[in-house]
Each structure stands twice: as C-alpha cells, then as structure tokens.
Short mmCIF file of N, CA and C in Angstrom, two decimals:
data_model
loop_
_atom_site.label_atom_id
_atom_site.label_comp_id
_atom_site.label_asym_id
_atom_site.label_seq_id
_atom_site.Cartn_x
_atom_site.Cartn_y
_atom_site.Cartn_z
N LEU A 1 -8.85 1.89 -8.28
CA LEU A 1 -7.55 1.02 -7.62
C LEU A 1 -5.94 1.81 -7.36
N GLY A 2 -5.99 1.68 -5.73
CA GLY A 2 -4.51 2.28 -5.23
C GLY A 2 -3.12 1.48 -5.89
N GLY A 3 -2.66 2.30 -5.75
CA GLY A 3 -0.67 2.05 -5.52
C GLY A 3 0.56 2.53 -5.78
N GLY A 4 1.25 2.30 -5.68
CA GLY A 4 2.55 3.04 -5.04
C GLY A 4 3.57 2.84 -6.15
N ILE A 5 4.89 3.55 -5.76
CA ILE A 5 6.35 3.04 -5.83
C ILE A 5 6.53 3.31 -4.61
N ASN A 6 8.45 2.38 -4.59
CA ASN A 6 9.53 2.60 -3.04
C ASN A 6 10.46 2.12 -3.41
N ILE A 7 11.18 3.68 -3.44
CA ILE A 7 12.55 2.86 -3.88
C ILE A 7 13.32 3.03 -2.67
N SER A 8 14.43 2.38 -2.34
CA SER A 8 15.39 2.67 -1.00
C SER A 8 16.67 1.75 -1.14
N GLY A 9 17.41 2.01 -0.60
CA GLY A 9 18.98 1.12 -0.06
C GLY A 9 19.82 2.05 0.75
N HIS A 10 20.74 1.47 1.16
CA HIS A 10 20.93 1.08 2.09
C HIS A 10 23.35 1.74 1.23
N LEU A 11 23.94 2.38 2.23
CA LEU A 11 25.35 2.77 1.78
C LEU A 11 26.56 2.01 2.58
N ASN A 12 26.93 0.91 2.71
CA ASN A 12 27.89 0.68 3.94
C ASN A 12 28.86 1.65 3.92
N THR A 13 29.21 2.10 5.00
CA THR A 13 30.14 2.95 5.09
C THR A 13 31.55 3.05 6.21
N TRP A 14 31.58 2.60 7.65
CA TRP A 14 32.75 2.83 7.73
C TRP A 14 32.56 1.18 9.03
N GLY A 15 33.12 -0.22 8.66
CA GLY A 15 32.96 -1.05 10.08
C GLY A 15 31.65 -1.59 9.13
N LYS A 16 30.84 -1.86 10.35
CA LYS A 16 29.18 -2.17 10.40
C LYS A 16 28.43 -1.27 10.06
N ASP A 17 28.53 0.24 9.71
CA ASP A 17 27.80 1.23 9.55
C ASP A 17 27.35 1.24 8.54
N SER A 18 25.81 1.76 8.53
CA SER A 18 25.20 2.07 7.20
C SER A 18 24.36 3.44 7.39
N LEU A 19 24.24 3.80 5.87
CA LEU A 19 22.97 5.27 5.86
C LEU A 19 22.10 4.21 4.71
N LYS A 20 20.97 4.63 5.18
CA LYS A 20 19.49 4.37 4.66
C LYS A 20 19.05 5.44 4.14
N ALA A 21 17.96 5.32 2.98
CA ALA A 21 17.75 6.57 2.56
C ALA A 21 16.20 5.71 1.91
N GLY A 22 14.64 6.29 1.60
CA GLY A 22 13.92 5.81 0.85
C GLY A 22 13.10 6.86 0.29
N PHE A 23 12.29 6.92 -0.64
CA PHE A 23 10.98 7.39 -1.20
C PHE A 23 9.72 6.47 -1.38
N THR A 24 9.20 7.54 -1.17
CA THR A 24 7.51 6.48 -1.81
C THR A 24 6.69 7.38 -2.07
N TRP A 25 5.51 6.73 -3.16
CA TRP A 25 4.91 7.90 -3.70
C TRP A 25 3.64 6.85 -4.02
N GLY A 26 2.27 7.09 -4.29
CA GLY A 26 1.40 6.27 -4.65
C GLY A 26 -0.11 6.88 -4.13
N GLU A 27 -1.26 6.06 -4.65
CA GLU A 27 -2.47 6.87 -4.28
C GLU A 27 -3.00 5.35 -3.73
N GLY A 28 -3.68 6.33 -2.39
CA GLY A 28 -4.29 5.15 -1.64
C GLY A 28 -3.43 4.27 -0.78
N LEU A 29 -2.10 5.04 -0.09
CA LEU A 29 -1.05 4.55 0.88
C LEU A 29 -1.80 5.05 2.08
N GLY A 30 -2.47 5.59 2.19
CA GLY A 30 -2.37 6.16 3.73
C GLY A 30 -1.90 5.80 5.09
N SER A 31 -2.56 4.61 4.73
CA SER A 31 -2.40 3.85 6.28
C SER A 31 -0.84 3.10 6.04
N LEU A 32 -0.36 3.12 5.54
CA LEU A 32 1.03 2.15 4.91
C LEU A 32 2.33 3.18 4.96
N MET A 33 1.99 4.61 5.18
CA MET A 33 2.89 5.57 5.33
C MET A 33 3.15 5.70 6.69
N GLY A 34 3.14 4.99 7.52
CA GLY A 34 3.71 5.17 8.86
C GLY A 34 2.79 5.03 10.26
N GLU A 35 3.09 5.79 11.25
CA GLU A 35 1.80 6.06 12.34
C GLU A 35 1.01 6.73 11.88
N TRP A 36 1.08 8.12 11.05
CA TRP A 36 0.45 8.57 11.17
C TRP A 36 -1.64 8.24 10.74
N GLY A 37 -1.61 7.10 10.30
CA GLY A 37 -2.90 6.71 9.76
C GLY A 37 -3.78 7.01 8.49
N GLY A 38 -3.20 7.80 7.58
CA GLY A 38 -3.63 9.04 6.93
C GLY A 38 -4.71 7.98 5.84
N ASN A 39 -5.75 8.43 5.13
CA ASN A 39 -6.28 7.93 4.29
C ASN A 39 -6.47 7.50 3.12
N ASP A 40 -6.80 6.16 3.09
CA ASP A 40 -6.42 5.64 2.08
C ASP A 40 -7.23 5.85 1.03
N GLY A 41 -8.58 5.76 1.29
CA GLY A 41 -9.48 6.36 0.11
C GLY A 41 -10.87 6.47 0.74
N LEU A 42 -11.62 7.61 0.21
CA LEU A 42 -12.91 7.74 0.44
C LEU A 42 -13.76 6.45 -0.91
N VAL A 43 -15.14 6.47 -0.16
CA VAL A 43 -15.81 5.84 -1.36
C VAL A 43 -17.30 6.61 -0.50
N ILE A 44 -17.92 7.57 -1.82
CA ILE A 44 -19.01 8.86 -1.66
C ILE A 44 -20.01 8.40 -2.55
N TYR A 45 -21.53 8.53 -1.28
CA TYR A 45 -22.08 8.42 -2.57
C TYR A 45 -23.07 9.76 -3.07
N ASN A 46 -22.91 9.87 -4.38
CA ASN A 46 -23.40 11.23 -4.55
C ASN A 46 -25.09 11.41 -5.21
N ASN A 47 -25.62 12.00 -3.87
CA ASN A 47 -26.62 11.98 -4.18
C ASN A 47 -28.10 11.06 -4.82
N GLY A 48 -28.01 10.00 -5.13
CA GLY A 48 -28.52 9.21 -5.83
C GLY A 48 -28.57 8.97 -7.19
N VAL A 49 -27.34 9.30 -7.33
CA VAL A 49 -26.24 9.21 -8.41
C VAL A 49 -25.29 7.79 -8.40
N GLY A 50 -25.13 6.93 -7.48
CA GLY A 50 -24.67 6.26 -7.35
C GLY A 50 -22.98 6.64 -6.13
N PHE A 51 -22.20 5.66 -6.32
CA PHE A 51 -21.06 6.00 -5.60
C PHE A 51 -20.29 6.12 -6.60
N SER A 52 -19.06 6.95 -5.61
CA SER A 52 -17.61 7.06 -6.48
C SER A 52 -16.42 7.45 -5.58
N SER A 53 -15.09 7.33 -6.09
CA SER A 53 -14.28 6.66 -4.86
C SER A 53 -12.87 7.97 -5.31
N TYR A 54 -12.28 7.96 -4.20
CA TYR A 54 -11.12 9.05 -4.58
C TYR A 54 -10.02 8.49 -3.94
N LEU A 55 -8.94 8.71 -4.35
CA LEU A 55 -7.67 7.94 -3.39
C LEU A 55 -6.94 9.07 -2.99
N GLY A 56 -6.44 9.13 -2.01
CA GLY A 56 -5.66 10.41 -2.06
C GLY A 56 -4.07 10.37 -2.66
N GLU A 57 -3.63 10.82 -3.02
CA GLU A 57 -2.09 10.72 -3.10
C GLU A 57 -1.12 11.46 -1.93
N THR A 58 -0.09 10.56 -1.73
CA THR A 58 0.98 10.29 -1.23
C THR A 58 2.33 10.17 -1.34
N TRP A 59 3.57 10.89 -0.64
CA TRP A 59 4.31 10.74 -1.06
C TRP A 59 5.47 11.15 0.58
N GLY A 60 6.53 10.28 0.62
CA GLY A 60 7.17 10.38 1.78
C GLY A 60 8.94 10.08 1.55
N VAL A 61 9.43 10.71 2.47
CA VAL A 61 10.80 10.43 2.30
C VAL A 61 11.44 9.98 3.74
N HIS A 62 12.48 9.40 3.83
CA HIS A 62 13.22 9.07 5.14
C HIS A 62 14.56 9.13 4.83
N ALA A 63 15.61 9.45 5.95
CA ALA A 63 17.21 8.73 5.92
C ALA A 63 17.16 8.66 7.36
N GLY A 64 18.54 7.83 7.53
CA GLY A 64 18.74 7.59 8.24
C GLY A 64 19.86 6.85 9.11
N TYR A 65 20.73 6.45 9.83
CA TYR A 65 22.16 6.11 10.00
C TYR A 65 22.38 5.32 11.05
N THR A 66 22.60 4.13 10.93
CA THR A 66 22.99 3.21 11.88
C THR A 66 24.67 3.14 12.38
N HIS A 67 25.13 3.06 13.37
CA HIS A 67 26.62 3.18 14.01
C HIS A 67 26.61 1.99 14.62
N PHE A 68 27.76 1.11 14.68
CA PHE A 68 27.70 0.25 15.52
C PHE A 68 28.87 0.59 16.78
N TRP A 69 28.75 0.84 17.58
CA TRP A 69 29.45 1.61 18.53
C TRP A 69 30.54 -0.29 19.33
N THR A 70 30.38 -1.57 18.95
CA THR A 70 30.68 -2.57 19.58
C THR A 70 29.99 -4.09 18.61
N ASP A 71 30.44 -4.86 18.80
CA ASP A 71 29.97 -5.93 17.89
C ASP A 71 28.28 -6.08 18.46
N GLN A 72 28.31 -5.71 19.80
CA GLN A 72 26.66 -5.95 20.80
C GLN A 72 26.06 -4.84 21.24
N LEU A 73 26.56 -3.39 20.79
CA LEU A 73 26.09 -2.27 20.68
C LEU A 73 25.93 -1.25 19.63
N ARG A 74 24.72 -1.09 19.43
CA ARG A 74 24.26 0.12 17.92
C ARG A 74 24.00 1.04 18.21
N SER A 75 23.52 2.10 17.52
CA SER A 75 22.36 2.77 17.52
C SER A 75 22.12 3.32 15.90
N SER A 76 20.78 3.97 16.19
CA SER A 76 20.51 4.56 15.00
C SER A 76 19.37 5.75 14.72
N ALA A 77 19.30 6.92 14.20
CA ALA A 77 18.68 7.96 14.32
C ALA A 77 18.38 8.09 12.70
N THR A 78 17.26 8.48 12.82
CA THR A 78 16.24 8.72 11.21
C THR A 78 15.40 9.77 11.43
N ILE A 79 15.35 10.14 10.63
CA ILE A 79 14.81 11.06 10.04
C ILE A 79 13.59 11.24 8.79
N GLY A 80 12.31 11.70 9.48
CA GLY A 80 11.12 11.45 7.79
C GLY A 80 10.35 11.86 7.75
N TYR A 81 9.72 12.70 6.26
CA TYR A 81 8.95 13.49 6.33
C TYR A 81 7.57 12.61 4.77
N ALA A 82 6.17 13.07 5.62
CA ALA A 82 5.18 12.62 4.62
C ALA A 82 3.87 13.28 4.69
N ALA A 83 3.86 13.73 2.79
CA ALA A 83 2.47 14.52 2.65
C ALA A 83 1.63 14.18 2.23
N VAL A 84 0.41 14.20 2.23
CA VAL A 84 -0.68 13.55 1.31
C VAL A 84 -1.58 15.37 0.61
N THR A 85 -2.59 14.61 -0.67
CA THR A 85 -3.41 15.25 -0.88
C THR A 85 -4.09 15.32 -1.12
N ASN A 86 -5.05 16.15 -0.22
CA ASN A 86 -6.07 15.65 -0.52
C ASN A 86 -7.79 16.59 -1.24
N ASN A 87 -8.62 15.69 -1.68
CA ASN A 87 -9.53 16.48 -2.23
C ASN A 87 -10.47 16.86 -1.57
N SER A 88 -10.46 17.79 -1.28
CA SER A 88 -11.20 18.25 0.12
C SER A 88 -12.82 18.78 -0.79
N ASN A 89 -13.52 18.47 -2.26
CA ASN A 89 -14.52 18.35 -2.13
C ASN A 89 -15.00 16.78 -2.54
N ALA A 90 -14.54 15.96 -2.12
CA ALA A 90 -14.77 14.49 -1.62
C ALA A 90 -14.51 14.43 -0.52
N ALA A 91 -14.02 14.76 0.32
CA ALA A 91 -14.00 15.09 1.97
C ALA A 91 -15.06 16.20 2.03
N LEU A 92 -15.84 17.14 1.12
CA LEU A 92 -16.83 18.13 1.86
C LEU A 92 -17.96 16.91 1.32
N ALA A 93 -18.35 16.09 0.25
CA ALA A 93 -19.03 15.08 -0.10
C ALA A 93 -19.11 14.19 1.03
N ALA A 94 -18.31 13.30 1.80
CA ALA A 94 -18.19 12.88 2.30
C ALA A 94 -18.73 12.44 3.67
N PHE A 95 -18.46 14.15 4.46
CA PHE A 95 -18.31 14.06 5.68
C PHE A 95 -19.27 15.56 5.82
N GLY A 96 -19.72 16.66 4.58
CA GLY A 96 -20.40 17.76 5.03
C GLY A 96 -19.43 18.57 5.57
N PRO A 97 -19.89 19.76 5.96
CA PRO A 97 -18.87 21.39 5.62
C PRO A 97 -18.44 21.06 7.68
N ALA A 98 -19.20 20.49 8.16
CA ALA A 98 -18.39 20.97 9.31
C ALA A 98 -17.24 20.06 9.86
N LEU A 99 -17.11 18.24 9.04
CA LEU A 99 -16.19 17.48 9.50
C LEU A 99 -15.43 17.48 8.40
N ALA A 100 -15.56 18.00 7.23
CA ALA A 100 -14.77 17.52 5.84
C ALA A 100 -13.00 17.47 5.88
N ASN A 101 -12.37 18.52 6.55
CA ASN A 101 -10.80 18.47 6.65
C ASN A 101 -10.46 18.01 8.66
N ILE A 102 -11.04 17.90 9.04
CA ILE A 102 -10.42 17.49 10.59
C ILE A 102 -9.82 16.08 10.44
N PHE A 103 -10.59 15.19 9.21
CA PHE A 103 -9.23 13.98 8.91
C PHE A 103 -8.47 13.49 8.45
N PHE A 104 -8.29 14.56 7.52
CA PHE A 104 -7.14 14.80 6.75
C PHE A 104 -5.92 15.17 6.83
N ASP A 105 -5.13 14.39 6.55
CA ASP A 105 -3.37 14.91 7.05
C ASP A 105 -2.97 15.76 6.01
N LYS A 106 -2.20 17.16 6.03
CA LYS A 106 -1.61 17.52 5.28
C LYS A 106 -0.25 16.70 5.20
N HIS A 107 0.28 17.00 6.34
CA HIS A 107 2.02 16.39 6.58
C HIS A 107 2.08 15.92 7.89
N HIS A 108 3.48 14.75 7.84
CA HIS A 108 4.22 14.92 9.31
C HIS A 108 5.41 14.47 8.91
N PHE A 109 5.88 14.93 10.19
CA PHE A 109 7.48 14.98 10.37
C PHE A 109 7.80 14.22 11.73
N SER A 110 9.20 12.96 11.58
CA SER A 110 9.37 12.42 12.84
C SER A 110 10.99 12.55 12.46
N VAL A 111 11.21 11.97 13.88
CA VAL A 111 13.01 11.99 14.46
C VAL A 111 12.63 11.09 15.28
N GLU A 112 13.68 9.78 15.00
CA GLU A 112 13.58 8.78 16.12
C GLU A 112 15.34 8.21 16.07
N ALA A 113 15.58 8.42 17.26
CA ALA A 113 16.96 8.13 18.08
C ALA A 113 17.04 6.06 18.58
N ASN A 114 17.89 5.22 18.80
CA ASN A 114 17.43 4.01 19.34
C ASN A 114 18.80 3.74 19.97
N LEU A 115 18.82 2.95 20.85
CA LEU A 115 20.34 2.05 21.68
C LEU A 115 19.79 0.51 22.00
N MET A 116 20.53 0.10 20.84
CA MET A 116 19.86 -1.42 20.76
C MET A 116 21.69 -2.00 21.15
N TRP A 117 20.86 -3.23 22.55
CA TRP A 117 22.33 -4.02 22.75
C TRP A 117 22.33 -5.56 22.43
N SER A 118 22.60 -6.50 21.58
CA SER A 118 22.44 -8.05 21.45
C SER A 118 23.68 -8.32 22.49
N PRO A 119 23.19 -8.79 23.88
CA PRO A 119 24.17 -9.43 24.40
C PRO A 119 24.38 -10.68 24.38
N VAL A 120 23.36 -11.55 23.41
CA VAL A 120 23.68 -13.11 22.87
C VAL A 120 23.60 -13.14 21.46
N PRO A 121 23.95 -13.97 20.73
CA PRO A 121 22.91 -14.01 19.57
C PRO A 121 21.71 -14.10 19.48
N LYS A 122 20.97 -13.63 18.26
CA LYS A 122 19.92 -14.03 18.19
C LYS A 122 18.66 -12.79 19.22
N VAL A 123 19.35 -12.47 20.14
CA VAL A 123 18.41 -11.24 21.18
C VAL A 123 18.81 -10.10 21.20
N ASP A 124 17.92 -9.10 21.09
CA ASP A 124 18.05 -7.68 20.79
C ASP A 124 17.30 -6.61 21.51
N LEU A 125 18.04 -6.11 22.67
CA LEU A 125 17.37 -5.38 23.95
C LEU A 125 17.38 -3.94 23.67
N GLY A 126 15.97 -3.01 23.20
CA GLY A 126 16.77 -1.46 23.36
C GLY A 126 16.08 -0.71 23.59
N ILE A 127 16.03 0.44 23.71
CA ILE A 127 15.78 1.49 23.92
C ILE A 127 15.47 2.57 22.67
N GLU A 128 14.28 3.18 22.79
CA GLU A 128 14.18 4.36 21.58
C GLU A 128 13.19 5.92 22.05
N TYR A 129 13.29 6.78 21.59
CA TYR A 129 13.10 7.97 21.46
C TYR A 129 12.48 8.53 20.09
N VAL A 130 11.45 8.50 20.11
CA VAL A 130 10.59 9.01 18.79
C VAL A 130 9.49 10.39 19.06
N TYR A 131 10.13 11.13 18.34
CA TYR A 131 8.83 12.90 18.13
C TYR A 131 8.52 12.77 16.65
N PHE A 132 7.23 12.80 16.46
CA PHE A 132 6.34 12.99 15.54
C PHE A 132 5.55 14.27 15.92
N GLN A 133 5.28 14.96 14.48
CA GLN A 133 4.68 15.79 14.54
C GLN A 133 3.67 15.84 13.02
N ARG A 134 2.24 16.07 13.50
CA ARG A 134 1.30 15.86 12.82
C ARG A 134 0.60 17.10 12.31
N ASN A 135 0.31 17.33 11.25
CA ASN A 135 -0.44 18.77 10.90
C ASN A 135 -1.83 17.76 10.18
N THR A 136 -3.33 19.03 10.26
CA THR A 136 -4.42 18.53 9.61
C THR A 136 -4.53 19.59 9.00
N ASN A 137 -6.25 19.42 8.30
CA ASN A 137 -6.34 20.51 7.44
C ASN A 137 -7.79 20.80 8.71
N ALA A 138 -7.52 20.82 9.76
CA ALA A 138 -8.69 21.02 10.75
C ALA A 138 -9.07 22.55 10.98
N PHE A 139 -9.98 22.88 11.18
CA PHE A 139 -10.69 23.90 10.99
C PHE A 139 -10.33 25.15 12.29
N THR A 140 -9.04 25.94 11.75
CA THR A 140 -8.58 26.80 13.50
C THR A 140 -9.68 27.97 13.12
N ALA A 141 -10.60 28.36 12.77
CA ALA A 141 -11.75 29.21 12.91
C ALA A 141 -12.28 28.57 14.33
N ILE A 142 -12.73 27.75 14.84
CA ILE A 142 -12.93 27.05 15.78
C ILE A 142 -12.26 26.32 16.92
N GLY A 143 -11.02 26.97 17.07
CA GLY A 143 -10.30 26.53 18.17
C GLY A 143 -9.24 25.50 17.66
N TRP A 144 -9.25 24.39 16.90
CA TRP A 144 -8.20 23.46 16.55
C TRP A 144 -7.15 23.79 15.92
N SER A 145 -5.88 23.61 16.63
CA SER A 145 -4.74 24.22 16.00
C SER A 145 -4.26 23.42 14.43
N GLY A 146 -4.81 21.99 14.45
CA GLY A 146 -4.65 21.41 13.15
C GLY A 146 -3.30 20.63 13.22
N GLU A 147 -2.19 20.66 14.50
CA GLU A 147 -0.90 20.49 14.60
C GLU A 147 -1.17 19.94 16.13
N GLY A 148 -0.43 18.79 16.39
CA GLY A 148 0.06 17.88 17.72
C GLY A 148 1.14 17.41 17.60
N HIS A 149 1.70 17.04 18.76
CA HIS A 149 2.93 16.43 18.54
C HIS A 149 3.36 15.44 19.20
N ASP A 150 4.25 14.52 19.54
CA ASP A 150 4.10 13.57 20.48
C ASP A 150 5.81 12.83 20.99
N ASN A 151 5.94 12.95 21.83
CA ASN A 151 7.00 12.51 22.25
C ASN A 151 7.04 11.11 23.30
N ARG A 152 7.75 10.57 22.86
CA ARG A 152 7.81 9.11 23.62
C ARG A 152 9.14 8.34 23.69
N VAL A 153 9.11 7.34 24.53
CA VAL A 153 10.41 6.87 24.87
C VAL A 153 9.70 5.19 24.87
N SER A 154 10.06 4.29 24.08
CA SER A 154 10.03 2.77 24.09
C SER A 154 10.91 2.06 24.18
N VAL A 155 10.46 0.55 25.29
CA VAL A 155 11.84 -0.24 25.35
C VAL A 155 11.00 -1.39 24.34
N GLU A 156 11.99 -2.15 23.64
CA GLU A 156 11.91 -3.28 23.12
C GLU A 156 12.44 -4.48 23.72
N SER A 157 11.85 -5.86 23.18
CA SER A 157 13.02 -6.80 23.02
C SER A 157 12.66 -7.72 22.06
N VAL A 158 13.63 -8.47 21.08
CA VAL A 158 13.39 -9.05 20.06
C VAL A 158 13.88 -10.16 20.08
N PHE A 159 13.20 -11.30 19.68
CA PHE A 159 13.93 -12.65 20.36
C PHE A 159 13.93 -13.33 18.37
N HIS A 160 15.24 -13.25 17.82
CA HIS A 160 15.11 -14.49 16.44
C HIS A 160 14.67 -15.37 16.96
N PHE A 161 13.96 -16.02 15.73
CA PHE A 161 14.49 -17.61 16.13
C PHE A 161 14.43 -18.15 14.62
#
C-alpha cells in the first residue's frame, strides 16, 4: 500500500502577485509526480515462491511566482525537482539484467514560464514554455546516455463554467 504527504502554500506579495511552493514525499507516487510518469511500484514473481511488491520512494519540490501585469494579463514562472529511490534488486528480478535500469528514473528537473490573458471574465488564453530534463538509470555502457531534454511551447484556452 503506497501513500505520501504533500505540503504546499502560497504567500501574497504585492497586489495580486503570489509566491507558491510545495514539497511532496511518498512511496508509490511515481505517476503522480508530474510529467515524468515514474514507477508507482512493481509486483514481482519470485521463482515459484509467490509474488512480492515494491514501491519506489519519491520526493519533489517546486516553487513559483505569479505576477499580474494588469488585471487581465499575468505571468507565472515555476521551477521543480523530483527524485526517486529505486530498488535495483527489485528491478533486476522484474526485468532481468538487460532491462533492469532503463525504465527507472533517478530524477527530473523542470522550468516553466507562461503569459496568460483574460480578455473577458471566465476566459483564459495563454502561451507557455517548458524545459524538462529527465535522468534515468539507463546503461551508459551500451551507448544510452540516461539523460533526455525537452523544450516545448504550448498554447491553451480555459473556459470556466
């Protein structure tokens, strides 16, 4: 059985601006820790003895600031980091030596910045940039770097009902 804790909050600064931060820790939280889709846990068959389970321990922190340029225009910038502790023996038993580490994240880091416009009440239009770095336990001996980067720009529209 997995579970965890999340502590987060915000501090109002000037006008409608705010500083936000949070900390999360738990076991079996992999897919709940953002975009990286880390492992929630493994169920392992133990050579005729039966099944056992393993939950990875995960923790993460994030901080961000939202600034209102006008009543209709605002920006946010956020930074985040998350790490997972994997049991390499559990991975070895589940996947064998060739695949034991390639699926398991060690940590990831992200930076996000956006610009949001609310032209009328209950409508938000925006654009966002995201940089994401993921590090895994991939085998460097066979040419896999174990590290990946992602840069993306997305647009969004939110209609509040």
